[in-house]
Short mmCIF file of C-alpha atoms in Angstrom, two decimals:
data_model
loop_
_atom_site.label_atom_id
_atom_site.label_comp_id
_atom_site.label_asym_id
_atom_site.label_seq_id
_atom_site.Cartn_x
_atom_site.Cartn_y
_atom_site.Cartn_z
CA MET T 328 -23.73 -18.04 20.67
CA MET T 329 -23.71 -21.10 18.39
CA GLN T 330 -19.91 -20.94 18.09
CA ARG T 331 -19.73 -21.07 21.88
CA GLU T 332 -22.18 -23.99 21.89
CA ASN T 333 -19.96 -25.88 19.47
CA LYS T 334 -16.93 -25.32 21.69
CA ARG T 335 -18.84 -26.59 24.69
CA PHE T 336 -19.79 -29.71 22.75
CA VAL T 337 -16.11 -30.16 21.89
CA SER T 338 -15.26 -29.84 25.58
CA SER T 339 -17.85 -32.42 26.57
CA THR T 340 -16.57 -34.80 23.93
CA THR T 341 -12.97 -34.63 25.14
CA THR T 342 -13.84 -34.96 28.82
CA CYS T 343 -16.63 -37.54 28.64
CA LYS T 344 -15.44 -41.00 29.70
CA SER T 345 -17.17 -42.61 26.76
CA ALA T 346 -15.45 -40.44 24.17
CA LYS T 347 -12.66 -41.93 22.09
CA THR T 348 -9.86 -39.40 21.74
CA ASN T 349 -6.15 -39.21 21.14
CA LEU T 350 -5.79 -35.64 22.38
CA SER T 351 -2.94 -34.88 24.78
CA ASP T 352 -3.57 -33.78 28.36
CA ALA T 353 -2.47 -30.27 27.46
CA GLU T 354 -5.05 -30.10 24.67
CA THR T 355 -7.90 -31.41 26.81
CA GLN T 356 -7.11 -29.00 29.65
CA ARG T 357 -6.55 -25.87 27.59
CA LYS T 358 -8.81 -22.93 28.33
CA ILE T 359 -11.88 -22.49 26.15
CA ARG T 360 -12.34 -18.94 24.94
CA ILE T 361 -15.80 -17.49 25.54
CA TYR T 362 -15.71 -15.25 22.49
CA THR T 363 -13.78 -15.72 19.27
CA ARG T 364 -15.36 -13.11 16.93
CA THR T 365 -15.36 -15.75 14.17
CA GLY T 366 -19.17 -15.87 14.16
CA ASP T 367 -19.76 -12.15 13.93
CA LYS T 368 -20.73 -12.41 10.25
CA GLY T 369 -23.45 -14.95 10.87
CA THR T 370 -21.61 -18.19 10.22
CA THR T 371 -20.12 -20.84 12.48
CA SER T 372 -18.34 -24.15 12.03
CA LEU T 373 -19.10 -27.81 12.48
CA PHE T 374 -16.55 -30.19 14.02
CA THR T 375 -15.49 -30.94 10.46
CA GLY T 376 -14.30 -27.34 10.08
CA GLU T 377 -16.98 -26.55 7.51
CA ARG T 378 -18.52 -23.12 8.04
CA ARG T 379 -22.25 -22.69 7.58
CA PRO T 380 -24.89 -20.01 8.25
CA LYS T 381 -26.11 -20.04 11.84
CA ASN T 382 -29.65 -20.79 10.65
CA ASP T 383 -28.47 -23.96 8.88
CA ILE T 384 -30.37 -27.17 9.70
CA PHE T 385 -27.39 -28.55 11.63
CA PHE T 386 -27.29 -25.56 13.95
CA GLU T 387 -31.08 -25.56 14.27
CA ALA T 388 -30.82 -29.08 15.66
CA LEU T 389 -27.86 -28.12 17.86
CA GLY T 390 -29.77 -25.13 19.22
CA ASN T 391 -32.78 -27.26 20.03
CA THR T 392 -30.52 -29.75 21.81
CA ASP T 393 -29.02 -26.96 23.88
CA GLU T 394 -32.45 -25.50 24.68
CA LEU T 395 -33.72 -28.89 25.82
CA ASN T 396 -30.66 -29.34 28.02
CA SER T 397 -31.22 -25.93 29.62
CA SER T 398 -34.89 -26.68 30.20
CA ILE T 399 -34.04 -29.95 31.92
CA GLY T 400 -31.52 -28.09 34.07
CA LEU T 401 -34.33 -25.83 35.29
CA THR T 402 -36.54 -28.87 35.83
CA ARG T 403 -33.91 -30.32 38.15
CA GLU T 404 -34.16 -27.20 40.33
CA TYR T 405 -37.93 -27.64 40.60
CA CYS T 406 -37.32 -31.29 41.44
CA LEU T 407 -35.04 -30.30 44.33
CA GLU T 408 -37.60 -27.73 45.44
CA MET T 409 -40.19 -30.50 45.56
CA ALA T 410 -38.11 -32.34 48.18
CA LYS T 411 -37.52 -29.16 50.20
CA ASN T 412 -41.26 -28.57 50.41
CA ASN T 413 -41.90 -32.18 51.40
CA PRO T 414 -39.01 -34.16 52.95
CA ASN T 415 -40.94 -37.38 52.30
CA LEU T 416 -40.30 -36.82 48.60
CA LYS T 417 -36.52 -36.76 49.00
CA GLN T 418 -36.03 -40.21 47.50
CA THR T 419 -38.36 -39.46 44.59
CA SER T 420 -36.55 -36.21 43.96
CA GLU T 421 -33.15 -37.91 43.98
CA ILE T 422 -34.31 -40.63 41.57
CA ILE T 423 -35.71 -38.14 39.06
CA GLU T 424 -32.73 -35.80 39.35
CA SER T 425 -30.19 -38.58 38.80
CA ILE T 426 -31.99 -39.65 35.64
CA LEU T 427 -32.18 -36.07 34.37
CA ILE T 428 -28.46 -35.51 34.98
CA LYS T 429 -27.63 -38.54 32.84
CA ILE T 430 -30.01 -37.30 30.14
CA GLN T 431 -28.26 -33.92 30.11
CA SER T 432 -24.89 -35.58 29.59
CA THR T 433 -26.35 -37.74 26.82
CA LEU T 434 -27.70 -34.63 25.11
CA LEU T 435 -24.19 -33.17 25.06
CA ASP T 436 -22.96 -36.37 23.42
CA ILE T 437 -25.77 -36.08 20.88
CA GLY T 438 -24.64 -32.51 20.18
CA SER T 439 -21.23 -33.89 19.27
CA HIS T 440 -22.88 -36.30 16.83
CA LEU T 441 -24.95 -33.52 15.26
CA ALA T 442 -21.86 -31.35 14.82
CA THR T 443 -19.99 -34.19 13.09
CA PRO T 444 -22.20 -35.16 10.11
CA LYS T 445 -21.23 -38.57 8.77
CA SER T 446 -21.43 -37.48 5.13
CA ARG T 447 -18.89 -34.68 5.70
CA ALA T 448 -16.54 -36.01 8.36
CA ASN T 449 -13.35 -37.94 7.73
CA GLN T 450 -12.43 -41.08 9.63
CA LYS T 451 -10.26 -39.25 12.16
CA GLN T 452 -13.06 -36.80 12.97
CA LEU T 453 -15.57 -39.62 13.36
CA GLU T 454 -13.22 -41.39 15.76
CA ARG T 455 -13.21 -38.32 18.01
CA ILE T 456 -16.83 -38.92 18.97
CA SER T 457 -18.08 -41.96 20.81
CA THR T 458 -20.46 -44.38 19.15
CA PHE T 459 -23.96 -43.64 20.40
CA ASP T 460 -24.94 -46.34 22.85
CA SER T 461 -28.31 -47.76 21.82
CA LYS T 462 -28.63 -49.29 25.31
CA LEU T 463 -29.58 -45.81 26.50
CA ILE T 464 -32.88 -46.22 24.64
CA ALA T 465 -33.69 -49.43 26.52
CA GLU T 466 -32.76 -47.67 29.74
CA LEU T 467 -35.33 -44.93 29.09
CA GLU T 468 -37.93 -47.60 28.36
CA GLN T 469 -37.20 -49.22 31.71
CA TYR T 470 -37.74 -45.89 33.49
CA ILE T 471 -40.99 -45.38 31.57
CA ASP T 472 -42.27 -48.85 32.50
CA LYS T 473 -41.30 -48.40 36.16
CA PHE T 474 -42.99 -45.02 36.56
CA GLU T 475 -46.03 -45.98 34.53
CA SER T 476 -46.60 -49.07 36.67
CA GLU T 477 -47.31 -46.76 39.61
CA LEU T 478 -49.54 -44.33 37.71
CA PRO T 479 -53.31 -44.49 37.29
CA VAL T 480 -54.38 -45.61 33.82
CA LEU T 481 -54.56 -42.69 31.40
CA ARG T 482 -58.11 -42.62 29.99
CA ASN T 483 -58.32 -38.99 28.86
CA PHE T 484 -56.11 -36.33 27.35
CA ILE T 485 -54.51 -34.20 30.02
CA LEU T 486 -53.36 -30.61 29.87
CA PRO T 487 -49.78 -29.78 30.93
CA SER T 488 -50.22 -29.30 34.67
CA GLY T 489 -49.48 -30.94 38.03
CA GLY T 490 -47.13 -28.52 39.78
CA LYS T 491 -43.84 -26.81 38.97
CA CYS T 492 -41.78 -29.95 38.50
CA ALA T 493 -44.40 -31.65 36.32
CA GLY T 494 -45.10 -28.46 34.38
CA SER T 495 -41.41 -27.97 33.66
CA LEU T 496 -41.12 -31.57 32.49
CA HIS T 497 -43.97 -30.94 30.06
CA ILE T 498 -42.12 -27.90 28.68
CA SER T 499 -39.02 -30.05 28.20
CA ARG T 500 -41.17 -32.64 26.44
CA SER T 501 -42.42 -30.02 23.98
CA ILE T 502 -38.86 -28.86 23.24
CA CYS T 503 -37.83 -32.48 22.81
CA ARG T 504 -40.52 -32.95 20.15
CA ARG T 505 -39.18 -29.90 18.31
CA LEU T 506 -35.68 -31.35 18.49
CA GLU T 507 -36.99 -34.60 17.05
CA ARG T 508 -38.54 -32.74 14.10
CA SER T 509 -35.34 -30.80 13.44
CA ILE T 510 -33.27 -34.00 13.38
CA GLN T 511 -35.41 -35.60 10.66
CA PRO T 512 -33.60 -33.96 7.68
CA LEU T 513 -30.24 -35.07 9.11
CA LEU T 514 -31.49 -38.61 9.47
CA GLN T 515 -32.78 -38.63 5.89
CA SER T 516 -29.39 -37.46 4.60
CA ASN T 517 -27.67 -40.20 6.63
CA ASP T 518 -25.73 -37.65 8.66
CA ILE T 519 -26.64 -39.10 12.08
CA ASP T 520 -27.21 -42.58 13.46
CA ALA T 521 -30.80 -43.75 13.55
CA SER T 522 -30.31 -44.61 17.22
CA VAL T 523 -29.96 -40.89 18.02
CA GLN T 524 -33.41 -40.24 16.55
CA SER T 525 -34.84 -43.21 18.45
CA TYR T 526 -33.38 -41.93 21.71
CA ILE T 527 -34.91 -38.47 21.24
CA ASN T 528 -38.27 -40.02 20.41
CA ARG T 529 -38.17 -42.19 23.52
CA LEU T 530 -36.96 -39.26 25.62
CA SER T 531 -40.12 -37.28 24.87
CA ASP T 532 -42.17 -40.27 26.03
CA PHE T 533 -40.13 -40.47 29.22
CA LEU T 534 -40.55 -36.77 29.96
CA PHE T 535 -44.33 -37.11 29.61
CA VAL T 536 -44.52 -40.10 31.96
CA CYS T 537 -42.07 -38.49 34.38
CA ALA T 538 -44.25 -35.36 34.50
CA ARG T 539 -47.25 -37.47 35.45
CA TYR T 540 -45.15 -39.37 38.00
CA ALA T 541 -43.93 -36.17 39.65
CA ALA T 542 -47.48 -34.80 39.83
CA MET T 543 -48.72 -38.00 41.44
CA LYS T 544 -45.91 -38.08 44.01
CA GLU T 545 -46.54 -34.45 44.94
CA GLY T 546 -50.27 -35.06 45.21
CA LYS T 547 -50.94 -32.48 42.50
CA GLU T 548 -54.02 -32.91 40.36
CA GLU T 549 -53.60 -33.18 36.60
CA THR T 550 -56.03 -31.11 34.56
CA VAL T 551 -58.15 -33.28 32.27
CA TYR T 552 -58.95 -31.94 28.82
CA LYS T 553 -62.61 -31.00 28.34
CA LYS T 554 -63.95 -30.05 24.94
CA ASN T 555 -65.22 -26.48 24.77
CA ASN T 556 -68.90 -26.17 24.01
#
């Protein structure tokens, strides 16, 4: 599976508008094979061509990135369902979904960065991936501030709750935190840009606020934490 993930990251890198590439049209349009058999012995390769065990820290981070992307994809479906159940929420649904779609694309770009460790890649390989845009961090902060300005002040811990859309956003937040932890060793070895780590950290904050925002818009009550006696 991880070999297939790597190939998908390669595909996203060559087709993304922000990617810098010198590949020919024939190379970018060639068919991606679903199975290659090269990973049958428990190893797979980075963009650098280096083969490593599938439980290597690089592939742990890549797997967490993929899992987060899948979780957000499911969240988008719940977001659309929210609008179907209440047409008045159509605009809210569209706003949240458009943000989530951009986040999913950014996560694919981050996968390309994770698969091209700076300490192992040559200049040509590094040029094949786009420089991570730190403005994306500020963009998430703007979304957080906008949503939070409409929310009641948080005075207590809350339990993940508030409907399907909100609940799914909380799951994505938890996966995002795991991704952040798995990226730490790569940051310490200077294999990824610090801005990637900052983006993931801010993303978990956004997913939390967005979950609360979706619950509020749907009129769903958030469950407040109460200490067990």
